[in-house]
PDB file of C-alpha atoms and ligand atoms in Angstrom:
ATOM      1  CA  MET A1407     239.803 112.769 -17.361  1.00  0.00           C
ATOM      2  CA  SER A1408     238.134 111.496 -20.551  1.00  0.00           C
ATOM      3  CA  ALA A1409     237.387 107.812 -21.099  1.00  0.00           C
ATOM      4  CA  GLU A1410     240.068 107.707 -23.807  1.00  0.00           C
ATOM      5  CA  ASN A1411     242.663 109.298 -21.497  1.00  0.00           C
ATOM      6  CA  ILE A1412     241.872 106.736 -18.822  1.00  0.00           C
ATOM      7  CA  LYS A1413     242.146 103.864 -21.284  1.00  0.00           C
ATOM      8  CA  ASP A1414     245.499 105.082 -22.619  1.00  0.00           C
ATOM      9  CA  ALA A1415     246.861 105.531 -19.073  1.00  0.00           C
ATOM     10  CA  VAL A1416     245.637 102.049 -18.070  1.00  0.00           C
ATOM     11  CA  LYS A1417     247.240 100.474 -21.163  1.00  0.00           C
ATOM     12  CA  GLU A1418     250.534 102.242 -20.520  1.00  0.00           C
ATOM     13  CA  LYS A1419     250.577 101.221 -16.843  1.00  0.00           C
ATOM     14  CA  TYR A1420     249.789  97.576 -17.519  1.00  0.00           C
ATOM     15  CA  SER A1421     252.123  97.235 -20.494  1.00  0.00           C
ATOM     16  CA  GLN A1422     254.940  98.331 -18.138  1.00  0.00           C
ATOM     17  CA  ALA A1423     253.724  95.843 -15.524  1.00  0.00           C
ATOM     18  CA  ALA A1424     253.756  93.036 -18.113  1.00  0.00           C
ATOM     19  CA  LEU A1425     257.289  93.923 -19.187  1.00  0.00           C
ATOM     20  CA  ARG A1426     258.388  93.847 -15.520  1.00  0.00           C
ATOM     21  CA  ALA A1427     256.864  90.414 -15.061  1.00  0.00           C
ATOM     22  CA  GLN A1428     258.601  89.169 -18.215  1.00  0.00           C
ATOM     23  CA  THR A1429     261.943  90.000 -16.627  1.00  0.00           C
ATOM     24  CA  GLY A1430     261.114  87.896 -13.565  1.00  0.00           C
ATOM     25  CA  ARG A1431     260.070  90.807 -11.319  1.00  0.00           C
ATOM     26  CA  SER A1432     256.693  91.236  -9.738  1.00  0.00           C
ATOM     27  CA  ALA A1433     254.184  93.056 -11.963  1.00  0.00           C
ATOM     28  CA  CYS A1434     252.671  94.634  -8.853  1.00  0.00           C
ATOM     29  CA  CYS A1435     249.829  97.049  -9.494  1.00  0.00           C
ATOM     30  CA  ARG A1436     250.056  99.829  -6.996  1.00  0.00           C
ATOM     31  CA  THR A1437     253.713 100.218  -6.119  1.00  0.00           C
ATOM     32  CA  SER A1438     256.270 101.885  -8.351  1.00  0.00           C
ATOM     33  CA  SER A1439     258.866  99.676 -10.004  1.00  0.00           C
ATOM     34  CA  ALA A1440     261.407 100.790  -7.406  1.00  0.00           C
ATOM     35  CA  GLN A1441     259.392  99.220  -4.605  1.00  0.00           C
ATOM     36  CA  SER A1442     258.966  95.582  -3.799  1.00  0.00           C
ATOM     37  CA  CYS A1443     255.542  94.055  -4.187  1.00  0.00           C
ATOM     38  CA  CYS A1444     254.079  93.927  -0.738  1.00  0.00           C
ATOM     39  CA  ASP A1445     250.924  95.838  -1.424  1.00  0.00           C
ATOM     40  CA  PRO A1446     247.985  94.814   0.706  1.00  0.00           C
ATOM     41  CA  ILE A1447     245.559  94.503  -2.213  1.00  0.00           C
ATOM     42  CA  THR A1448     247.573  92.183  -4.472  1.00  0.00           C
ATOM     43  CA  SER A1449     249.570  90.088  -2.006  1.00  0.00           C
ATOM     44  CA  ASN A1450     248.769  86.546  -0.804  1.00  0.00           C
ATOM     45  CA  LEU A1451     245.681  85.885  -2.881  1.00  0.00           C
ATOM     46  CA  TYR A1452     246.423  82.332  -3.991  1.00  0.00           C
ATOM     47  CA  SER A1453     247.042  79.170  -2.009  1.00  0.00           C
ATOM     48  CA  ALA A1454     250.426  77.474  -2.213  1.00  0.00           C
ATOM     49  CA  GLN A1455     248.729  74.657  -4.092  1.00  0.00           C
ATOM     50  CA  GLU A1456     247.323  77.041  -6.735  1.00  0.00           C
ATOM     51  CA  SER A1457     250.585  78.981  -7.171  1.00  0.00           C
ATOM     52  CA  GLY A1458     252.650  75.812  -7.163  1.00  0.00           C
ATOM     53  CA  ALA A1459     250.680  74.398 -10.085  1.00  0.00           C
ATOM     54  CA  LEU A1460     251.471  77.346 -12.371  1.00  0.00           C
ATOM     55  CA  PRO A1461     254.626  78.794 -13.965  1.00  0.00           C
ATOM     56  CA  GLU A1462     256.328  81.296 -11.644  1.00  0.00           C
ATOM     57  CA  ALA A1463     255.936  84.046 -14.258  1.00  0.00           C
ATOM     58  CA  ALA A1464     252.145  83.645 -14.156  1.00  0.00           C
ATOM     59  CA  VAL A1465     252.145  84.052 -10.370  1.00  0.00           C
ATOM     60  CA  LEU A1466     254.526  87.046 -10.512  1.00  0.00           C
ATOM     61  CA  ALA A1467     252.219  88.711 -13.045  1.00  0.00           C
ATOM     62  CA  SER A1468     249.211  88.501 -10.738  1.00  0.00           C
ATOM     63  CA  LEU A1469     247.659  91.934 -10.214  1.00  0.00           C
ATOM     64  CA  GLY A1470     244.289  90.986  -8.834  1.00  0.00           C
ATOM     65  CA  CYS A1471     242.507  91.867  -5.617  1.00  0.00           C
ATOM     66  CA  GLY A1472     240.907  88.489  -4.954  1.00  0.00           C
ATOM     67  CA  ASN A1473     240.756  84.911  -6.150  1.00  0.00           C
ATOM     68  CA  PRO A1474     237.571  84.666  -8.202  1.00  0.00           C
ATOM     69  CA  THR A1475     238.136  81.113  -9.403  1.00  0.00           C
ATOM     70  CA  ALA A1476     238.355  79.874  -5.802  1.00  0.00           C
ATOM     71  CA  LEU A1477     235.019  81.480  -4.971  1.00  0.00           C
ATOM     72  CA  ALA A1478     233.190  80.788  -8.227  1.00  0.00           C
ATOM     73  CA  GLN A1479     231.543  77.495  -8.977  1.00  0.00           C
ATOM     74  CA  LEU A1480     233.145  76.091 -12.140  1.00  0.00           C
ATOM     75  CA  ASN A1481     232.191  72.760 -13.651  1.00  0.00           C
ATOM     76  CA  PRO A1482     233.817  70.542 -16.280  1.00  0.00           C
ATOM     77  CA  GLY A1483     232.518  71.352 -19.765  1.00  0.00           C
ATOM     78  CA  GLU A1484     231.769  75.021 -19.041  1.00  0.00           C
ATOM     79  CA  VAL A1485     232.977  78.110 -20.920  1.00  0.00           C
ATOM     80  CA  VAL A1486     234.589  80.773 -18.712  1.00  0.00           C
ATOM     81  CA  LEU A1487     235.542  84.319 -19.713  1.00  0.00           C
ATOM     82  CA  ASP A1488     237.992  86.425 -17.669  1.00  0.00           C
ATOM     83  CA  LEU A1489     237.541  90.170 -18.222  1.00  0.00           C
ATOM     84  CA  GLY A1490     240.983  91.838 -18.136  1.00  0.00           C
ATOM     85  CA  SER A1491     242.978  88.633 -17.895  1.00  0.00           C
ATOM     86  CA  GLY A1492     246.420  90.247 -17.452  1.00  0.00           C
ATOM     87  CA  GLY A1493     249.186  87.640 -17.167  1.00  0.00           C
ATOM     88  CA  GLY A1494     246.557  84.896 -17.268  1.00  0.00           C
ATOM     89  CA  ILE A1495     246.624  83.425 -13.758  1.00  0.00           C
ATOM     90  CA  ASP A1496     242.841  83.108 -13.356  1.00  0.00           C
ATOM     91  CA  VAL A1497     242.356  81.858 -16.926  1.00  0.00           C
ATOM     92  CA  LEU A1498     244.899  79.082 -16.381  1.00  0.00           C
ATOM     93  CA  LEU A1499     243.387  78.081 -13.026  1.00  0.00           C
ATOM     94  CA  SER A1500     239.874  78.113 -14.567  1.00  0.00           C
ATOM     95  CA  ALA A1501     240.950  76.119 -17.625  1.00  0.00           C
ATOM     96  CA  ARG A1502     241.993  73.266 -15.334  1.00  0.00           C
ATOM     97  CA  ARG A1503     238.683  73.462 -13.446  1.00  0.00           C
ATOM     98  CA  VAL A1504     236.497  73.278 -16.591  1.00  0.00           C
ATOM     99  CA  ALA A1505     238.449  70.401 -18.158  1.00  0.00           C
ATOM    100  CA  PRO A1506     237.552  68.069 -19.703  1.00  0.00           C
ATOM    101  CA  GLY A1507     235.392  69.593 -22.393  1.00  0.00           C
ATOM    102  CA  GLY A1508     235.369  73.205 -21.175  1.00  0.00           C
ATOM    103  CA  LYS A1509     237.302  76.255 -22.260  1.00  0.00           C
ATOM    104  CA  ALA A1510     238.621  79.407 -20.578  1.00  0.00           C
ATOM    105  CA  TYR A1511     238.938  82.687 -22.499  1.00  0.00           C
ATOM    106  CA  GLY A1512     240.965  85.647 -21.307  1.00  0.00           C
ATOM    107  CA  LEU A1513     240.217  89.095 -22.710  1.00  0.00           C
ATOM    108  CA  ASP A1514     242.676  91.978 -22.435  1.00  0.00           C
ATOM    109  CA  MET A1515     243.380  95.157 -24.394  1.00  0.00           C
ATOM    110  CA  THR A1516     247.116  95.409 -23.622  1.00  0.00           C
ATOM    111  CA  ASP A1517     249.396  93.683 -26.142  1.00  0.00           C
ATOM    112  CA  GLU A1518     252.231  93.099 -23.655  1.00  0.00           C
ATOM    113  CA  MET A1519     249.824  91.419 -21.202  1.00  0.00           C
ATOM    114  CA  LEU A1520     248.455  89.185 -23.968  1.00  0.00           C
ATOM    115  CA  ALA A1521     251.993  88.157 -24.960  1.00  0.00           C
ATOM    116  CA  LEU A1522     252.829  87.385 -21.318  1.00  0.00           C
ATOM    117  CA  ALA A1523     249.615  85.395 -20.819  1.00  0.00           C
ATOM    118  CA  ARG A1524     250.177  83.336 -23.978  1.00  0.00           C
ATOM    119  CA  GLU A1525     253.739  82.583 -22.869  1.00  0.00           C
ATOM    120  CA  ASN A1526     252.456  81.545 -19.420  1.00  0.00           C
ATOM    121  CA  GLN A1527     249.882  79.292 -21.090  1.00  0.00           C
ATOM    122  CA  ARG A1528     252.634  77.686 -23.163  1.00  0.00           C
ATOM    123  CA  LYS A1529     254.795  77.108 -20.061  1.00  0.00           C
ATOM    124  CA  ALA A1530     251.830  75.635 -18.165  1.00  0.00           C
ATOM    125  CA  GLY A1531     251.034  73.286 -21.079  1.00  0.00           C
ATOM    126  CA  ILE A1532     247.340  74.175 -20.938  1.00  0.00           C
ATOM    127  CA  GLU A1533     245.447  73.725 -24.210  1.00  0.00           C
ATOM    128  CA  ASN A1534     241.856  74.612 -23.353  1.00  0.00           C
ATOM    129  CA  ALA A1535     242.549  78.336 -22.908  1.00  0.00           C
ATOM    130  CA  GLU A1536     242.622  81.200 -25.399  1.00  0.00           C
ATOM    131  CA  PHE A1537     243.581  84.843 -24.928  1.00  0.00           C
ATOM    132  CA  LEU A1538     241.625  87.370 -26.988  1.00  0.00           C
ATOM    133  CA  LYS A1539     242.549  90.962 -27.698  1.00  0.00           C
ATOM    134  CA  GLY A1540     239.785  93.438 -27.020  1.00  0.00           C
ATOM    135  CA  GLU A1541     238.023  95.691 -24.581  1.00  0.00           C
ATOM    136  CA  ILE A1542     235.700  94.628 -21.819  1.00  0.00           C
ATOM    137  CA  GLU A1543     233.287  97.359 -22.990  1.00  0.00           C
ATOM    138  CA  ASN A1544     233.015  95.569 -26.352  1.00  0.00           C
ATOM    139  CA  ILE A1545     233.493  91.835 -25.790  1.00  0.00           C
ATOM    140  CA  PRO A1546     234.495  89.994 -28.990  1.00  0.00           C
ATOM    141  CA  LEU A1547     232.284  86.948 -28.354  1.00  0.00           C
ATOM    142  CA  PRO A1548     228.753  86.087 -29.541  1.00  0.00           C
ATOM    143  CA  ASP A1549     225.577  86.498 -27.483  1.00  0.00           C
ATOM    144  CA  ASN A1550     224.732  83.666 -25.041  1.00  0.00           C
ATOM    145  CA  SER A1551     228.085  81.904 -25.466  1.00  0.00           C
ATOM    146  CA  VAL A1552     229.622  81.934 -21.941  1.00  0.00           C
ATOM    147  CA  ASP A1553     228.636  80.074 -18.748  1.00  0.00           C
ATOM    148  CA  VAL A1554     230.683  82.037 -16.210  1.00  0.00           C
ATOM    149  CA  ILE A1555     232.264  85.489 -16.280  1.00  0.00           C
ATOM    150  CA  ILE A1556     235.123  86.063 -13.887  1.00  0.00           C
ATOM    151  CA  SER A1557     237.335  89.121 -13.469  1.00  0.00           C
ATOM    152  CA  ASN A1558     239.962  90.217 -10.983  1.00  0.00           C
ATOM    153  CA  CYS A1559     240.450  93.882 -10.152  1.00  0.00           C
ATOM    154  CA  VAL A1560     239.602  95.210 -13.617  1.00  0.00           C
ATOM    155  CA  ILE A1561     236.031  96.556 -13.725  1.00  0.00           C
ATOM    156  CA  ASN A1562     237.022  99.425 -11.405  1.00  0.00           C
ATOM    157  CA  LEU A1563     239.440 100.531 -14.163  1.00  0.00           C
ATOM    158  CA  SER A1564     236.728 101.008 -16.781  1.00  0.00           C
ATOM    159  CA  ALA A1565     235.388 104.478 -17.507  1.00  0.00           C
ATOM    160  CA  ASP A1566     232.094 102.942 -18.741  1.00  0.00           C
ATOM    161  CA  LYS A1567     231.000 100.318 -16.234  1.00  0.00           C
ATOM    162  CA  ASP A1568     227.373 100.267 -17.431  1.00  0.00           C
ATOM    163  CA  ARG A1569     228.602  99.130 -20.802  1.00  0.00           C
ATOM    164  CA  VAL A1570     230.828  96.442 -19.233  1.00  0.00           C
ATOM    165  CA  PHE A1571     227.831  95.016 -17.335  1.00  0.00           C
ATOM    166  CA  ARG A1572     225.614  95.120 -20.447  1.00  0.00           C
ATOM    167  CA  GLU A1573     228.277  93.298 -22.452  1.00  0.00           C
ATOM    168  CA  ALA A1574     228.768  90.713 -19.699  1.00  0.00           C
ATOM    169  CA  PHE A1575     225.010  90.121 -19.657  1.00  0.00           C
ATOM    170  CA  ARG A1576     224.873  89.800 -23.455  1.00  0.00           C
ATOM    171  CA  VAL A1577     227.579  87.133 -23.758  1.00  0.00           C
ATOM    172  CA  LEU A1578     226.358  85.049 -20.797  1.00  0.00           C
ATOM    173  CA  ARG A1579     223.983  82.211 -21.558  1.00  0.00           C
ATOM    174  CA  PRO A1580     220.581  82.321 -19.821  1.00  0.00           C
ATOM    175  CA  GLY A1581     221.283  81.068 -16.291  1.00  0.00           C
ATOM    176  CA  GLY A1582     224.946  82.122 -16.632  1.00  0.00           C
ATOM    177  CA  ARG A1583     226.939  83.386 -13.634  1.00  0.00           C
ATOM    178  CA  PHE A1584     228.878  86.592 -13.023  1.00  0.00           C
ATOM    179  CA  ALA A1585     231.535  86.018 -10.314  1.00  0.00           C
ATOM    180  CA  VAL A1586     234.173  88.724 -10.013  1.00  0.00           C
ATOM    181  CA  SER A1587     236.630  90.204  -7.543  1.00  0.00           C
ATOM    182  CA  ASP A1588     236.857  93.976  -7.531  1.00  0.00           C
ATOM    183  CA  VAL A1589     237.593  97.000  -5.367  1.00  0.00           C
ATOM    184  CA  VAL A1590     234.393  98.510  -3.959  1.00  0.00           C
ATOM    185  CA  VAL A1591     233.786 101.468  -1.627  1.00  0.00           C
ATOM    186  CA  THR A1592     231.149 101.897   1.029  1.00  0.00           C
ATOM    187  CA  ALA A1593     231.236 105.728   1.120  1.00  0.00           C
ATOM    188  CA  ASP A1594     231.683 108.546  -1.382  1.00  0.00           C
ATOM    189  CA  VAL A1595     235.286 108.759  -2.570  1.00  0.00           C
ATOM    190  CA  PRO A1596     236.852 112.191  -1.853  1.00  0.00           C
ATOM    191  CA  ALA A1597     237.122 114.341  -5.019  1.00  0.00           C
ATOM    192  CA  GLU A1598     240.914 114.587  -4.793  1.00  0.00           C
ATOM    193  CA  ILE A1599     241.142 110.799  -5.018  1.00  0.00           C
ATOM    194  CA  ARG A1600     238.576 110.540  -7.837  1.00  0.00           C
ATOM    195  CA  LYS A1601     240.440 112.979 -10.079  1.00  0.00           C
ATOM    196  CA  SER A1602     243.876 111.368  -9.819  1.00  0.00           C
ATOM    197  CA  VAL A1603     244.801 109.353 -12.919  1.00  0.00           C
ATOM    198  CA  GLU A1604     247.503 107.522 -10.939  1.00  0.00           C
ATOM    199  CA  LEU A1605     244.933 106.436  -8.364  1.00  0.00           C
ATOM    200  CA  TRP A1606     242.511 105.423 -11.110  1.00  0.00           C
ATOM    201  CA  ILE A1607     245.041 103.139 -12.777  1.00  0.00           C
ATOM    202  CA  GLY A1608     246.027 101.866  -9.317  1.00  0.00           C
ATOM    203  CA  CYS A1609     242.485 100.454  -8.939  1.00  0.00           C
ATOM    204  CA  ILE A1610     241.329 102.983  -6.325  1.00  0.00           C
ATOM    205  CA  ALA A1611     239.813 106.109  -7.890  1.00  0.00           C
ATOM    206  CA  GLY A1612     237.473 104.246 -10.258  1.00  0.00           C
ATOM    207  CA  ALA A1613     235.952 101.960  -7.621  1.00  0.00           C
ATOM    208  CA  LEU A1614     232.152 101.956  -7.467  1.00  0.00           C
ATOM    209  CA  ARG A1615     230.122 102.295  -4.295  1.00  0.00           C
ATOM    210  CA  ASP A1616     228.533  98.991  -3.280  1.00  0.00           C
ATOM    211  CA  ALA A1617     225.005 100.317  -3.851  1.00  0.00           C
ATOM    212  CA  GLU A1618     225.982 101.600  -7.308  1.00  0.00           C
ATOM    213  CA  TYR A1619     227.536  98.231  -8.186  1.00  0.00           C
ATOM    214  CA  ARG A1620     224.223  96.568  -7.358  1.00  0.00           C
ATOM    215  CA  SER A1621     222.070  99.064  -9.220  1.00  0.00           C
ATOM    216  CA  LYS A1622     224.240  99.006 -12.337  1.00  0.00           C
ATOM    217  CA  LEU A1623     224.213  95.196 -12.420  1.00  0.00           C
ATOM    218  CA  ALA A1624     220.427  95.201 -11.938  1.00  0.00           C
ATOM    219  CA  SER A1625     219.997  97.770 -14.742  1.00  0.00           C
ATOM    220  CA  ALA A1626     221.953  95.492 -17.068  1.00  0.00           C
ATOM    221  CA  GLY A1627     219.440  92.703 -16.257  1.00  0.00           C
ATOM    222  CA  PHE A1628     221.276  90.719 -13.572  1.00  0.00           C
ATOM    223  CA  GLU A1629     219.508  89.186 -10.584  1.00  0.00           C
ATOM    224  CA  ARG A1630     220.588  87.509  -7.309  1.00  0.00           C
ATOM    225  CA  ILE A1631     223.284  90.181  -6.754  1.00  0.00           C
ATOM    226  CA  GLU A1632     225.553  89.647  -3.728  1.00  0.00           C
ATOM    227  CA  ILE A1633     228.614  91.620  -2.598  1.00  0.00           C
ATOM    228  CA  GLU A1634     230.819  89.824  -0.097  1.00  0.00           C
ATOM    229  CA  PRO A1635     233.819  91.713   1.393  1.00  0.00           C
ATOM    230  CA  THR A1636     237.045  89.700   1.193  1.00  0.00           C
ATOM    231  CA  ARG A1637     239.497  92.356   2.542  1.00  0.00           C
ATOM    232  CA  VAL A1638     238.699  95.705   4.152  1.00  0.00           C
ATOM    233  CA  TYR A1639     241.532  98.258   3.956  1.00  0.00           C
ATOM    234  CA  ASP A1640     242.833 100.497   6.675  1.00  0.00           C
ATOM    235  CA  ILE A1641     244.253 103.939   5.949  1.00  0.00           C
ATOM    236  CA  GLU A1642     247.767 102.631   6.676  1.00  0.00           C
ATOM    237  CA  ASP A1643     247.374 100.183   3.788  1.00  0.00           C
ATOM    238  CA  ALA A1644     247.259 103.099   1.355  1.00  0.00           C
ATOM    239  CA  ARG A1645     249.185 105.846   3.182  1.00  0.00           C
ATOM    240  CA  GLN A1646     252.365 105.651   1.106  1.00  0.00           C
ATOM    241  CA  PHE A1647     250.507 105.339  -2.182  1.00  0.00           C
ATOM    242  CA  LEU A1648     248.105 108.234  -1.466  1.00  0.00           C
ATOM    243  CA  ALA A1649     250.853 110.469  -0.062  1.00  0.00           C
ATOM    244  CA  ALA A1650     252.908 109.892  -3.226  1.00  0.00           C
ATOM    245  CA  GLN A1651     250.037 111.473  -5.182  1.00  0.00           C
ATOM    246  CA  GLY A1652     250.186 114.597  -3.003  1.00  0.00           C
ATOM    247  CA  ILE A1653     247.128 113.683  -0.947  1.00  0.00           C
ATOM    248  CA  ASP A1654     246.929 114.853   2.667  1.00  0.00           C
ATOM    249  CA  VAL A1655     246.310 111.408   4.097  1.00  0.00           C
ATOM    250  CA  ASP A1656     245.546 112.448   7.671  1.00  0.00           C
ATOM    251  CA  ARG A1657     242.925 114.964   6.503  1.00  0.00           C
ATOM    252  CA  ILE A1658     240.998 112.452   4.368  1.00  0.00           C
ATOM    253  CA  ALA A1659     241.528 109.515   6.746  1.00  0.00           C
ATOM    254  CA  PRO A1660     238.069 109.743   8.381  1.00  0.00           C
ATOM    255  CA  GLN A1661     236.447 109.613   4.909  1.00  0.00           C
ATOM    256  CA  VAL A1662     238.377 106.603   3.621  1.00  0.00           C
ATOM    257  CA  ALA A1663     239.511 104.439   6.557  1.00  0.00           C
ATOM    258  CA  GLY A1664     237.694 101.126   6.454  1.00  0.00           C
ATOM    259  CA  LYS A1665     235.588 102.270   3.460  1.00  0.00           C
ATOM    260  CA  PHE A1666     237.642 100.622   0.686  1.00  0.00           C
ATOM    261  CA  MET A1667     237.430  96.892   0.302  1.00  0.00           C
ATOM    262  CA  SER A1668     238.114  94.053  -2.047  1.00  0.00           C
ATOM    263  CA  ALA A1669     234.914  92.149  -2.586  1.00  0.00           C
ATOM    264  CA  PHE A1670     233.573  89.113  -4.372  1.00  0.00           C
ATOM    265  CA  ILE A1671     230.547  90.060  -6.451  1.00  0.00           C
ATOM    266  CA  ARG A1672     228.089  87.451  -7.634  1.00  0.00           C
ATOM    267  CA  ALA A1673     225.088  87.835  -9.903  1.00  0.00           C
ATOM    268  CA  GLY A1674     223.092  85.703 -12.324  1.00  0.00           C
ATOM    269  CA  LYS A1675     221.533  86.133 -15.753  1.00  0.00           C
ATOM    270  CA  PRO A1676     217.915  84.963 -15.534  1.00  0.00           C
ATOM    271  CA  ALA A1677     217.477  81.446 -16.872  1.00  0.00           C
ATOM    272  CA  HIS A1678     214.563  82.433 -19.087  1.00  0.00           C
ATOM    273  CA  LYS A1679     213.580  85.655 -20.768  1.00  0.00           C
ATOM    274  CA  ARG A1680     210.863  87.479 -18.842  1.00  0.00           C
ATOM    275  CA  PRO A1681     207.609  87.798 -20.865  1.00  0.00           C
TER     276      PRO A1681
HETATM  277  C1  SAM B  77     244.844  95.168 -12.375  1.00  0.00           C
HETATM  278  S1  SAM B  77     245.274  94.241 -13.796  1.00  0.00           S
HETATM  279  C2  SAM B  77     244.516  92.654 -13.387  1.00  0.00           C
HETATM  280  C3  SAM B  77     244.996  91.524 -14.259  1.00  0.00           C
HETATM  281  C4  SAM B  77     244.467  90.140 -13.885  1.00  0.00           C
HETATM  282  N1  SAM B  77     243.035  90.108 -13.821  1.00  0.00           N
HETATM  283  C5  SAM B  77     245.066  89.640 -12.588  1.00  0.00           C
HETATM  284  O1  SAM B  77     244.319  89.344 -11.665  1.00  0.00           O
HETATM  285  O2  SAM B  77     246.283  89.550 -12.504  1.00  0.00           O
HETATM  286  C6  SAM B  77     244.184  94.890 -15.023  1.00  0.00           C
HETATM  287  C7  SAM B  77     244.229  94.237 -16.402  1.00  0.00           C
HETATM  288  O3  SAM B  77     243.044  94.592 -17.099  1.00  0.00           O
HETATM  289  C8  SAM B  77     243.358  95.063 -18.403  1.00  0.00           C
HETATM  290  N2  SAM B  77     242.329  96.058 -18.729  1.00  0.00           N
HETATM  291  C9  SAM B  77     242.055  97.187 -18.048  1.00  0.00           C
HETATM  292  N3  SAM B  77     241.029  97.832 -18.595  1.00  0.00           N
HETATM  293  C10 SAM B  77     240.634  97.085 -19.672  1.00  0.00           C
HETATM  294  C11 SAM B  77     239.603  97.234 -20.647  1.00  0.00           C
HETATM  295  N4  SAM B  77     238.799  98.275 -20.629  1.00  0.00           N
HETATM  296  N5  SAM B  77     239.476  96.269 -21.585  1.00  0.00           N
HETATM  297  C12 SAM B  77     240.324  95.202 -21.608  1.00  0.00           C
HETATM  298  N6  SAM B  77     241.320  95.019 -20.715  1.00  0.00           N
HETATM  299  C13 SAM B  77     241.464  95.945 -19.752  1.00  0.00           C
HETATM  300  C14 SAM B  77     244.761  95.627 -18.285  1.00  0.00           C
HETATM  301  O4  SAM B  77     245.416  95.600 -19.537  1.00  0.00           O
HETATM  302  C15 SAM B  77     245.396  94.684 -17.263  1.00  0.00           C
HETATM  303  O5  SAM B  77     245.961  93.555 -17.886  1.00  0.00           O
END
């Protein structure tokens, strides 16, 4: 699987998901379009108050694995950037939290997702948000221009995570915060899972080990790195999905049960350059 193949497969998968959401169906990440969205990673992430304050299409388009804006500290006047903003749910929630005076950017590479997010923004009547087209490995914003980076179930999809962390570090202001939800593993992922494109684009095969997440963030320059589990998955959570990819679920169960989790990852850019 080359990085370009992964990117093309991710774009294709999420353009289909955006088109599903535009027709009023759930965009749901890991189930096929024939199934209903009841997957254990994406379901029930937002409070009734949060969902109720947004257009239904924005909620239906949610494909995250956490609720980074609920866990991140966001203050009025700040600039927030959401890496892989999808249908825009976290950008719209953040935009409200940083008003007045602040702004929320969403960044996504998939045209259909950008169109959906902009339509959701219009329906929500939110003005202090902007959706940018681009890749999280090459963020189209200047150095030191963002206070908080959020992201929801996207970094695991990248084939070049070191570059994503370096770019996040570059655009954050000194003292800026990195506060993302992502899928993380606590053991080596079996090779048959790693090599499946379907499982990569379903947010499973590309997940980093917790220790690797920390060391890659530290190599990019981040400090105060914390990984807090928000949901730990059982083998039954993924049985149908793994079996559909031809994986012998019972054989790999001891290697994966309880080892995949959604986590909230926090880190900070040092406030001052080290001498
Ligand atoms: C699993 S969905 C999550 C969407 C959104 N964060 C949410 O919580 O609903 C992944 C999104 O990230 C985008 N994406 C994946 N890889 C990307 C990359 N390398 N650069 C920019 N966007 C990317 C996809 O187009 C898709 O919209």
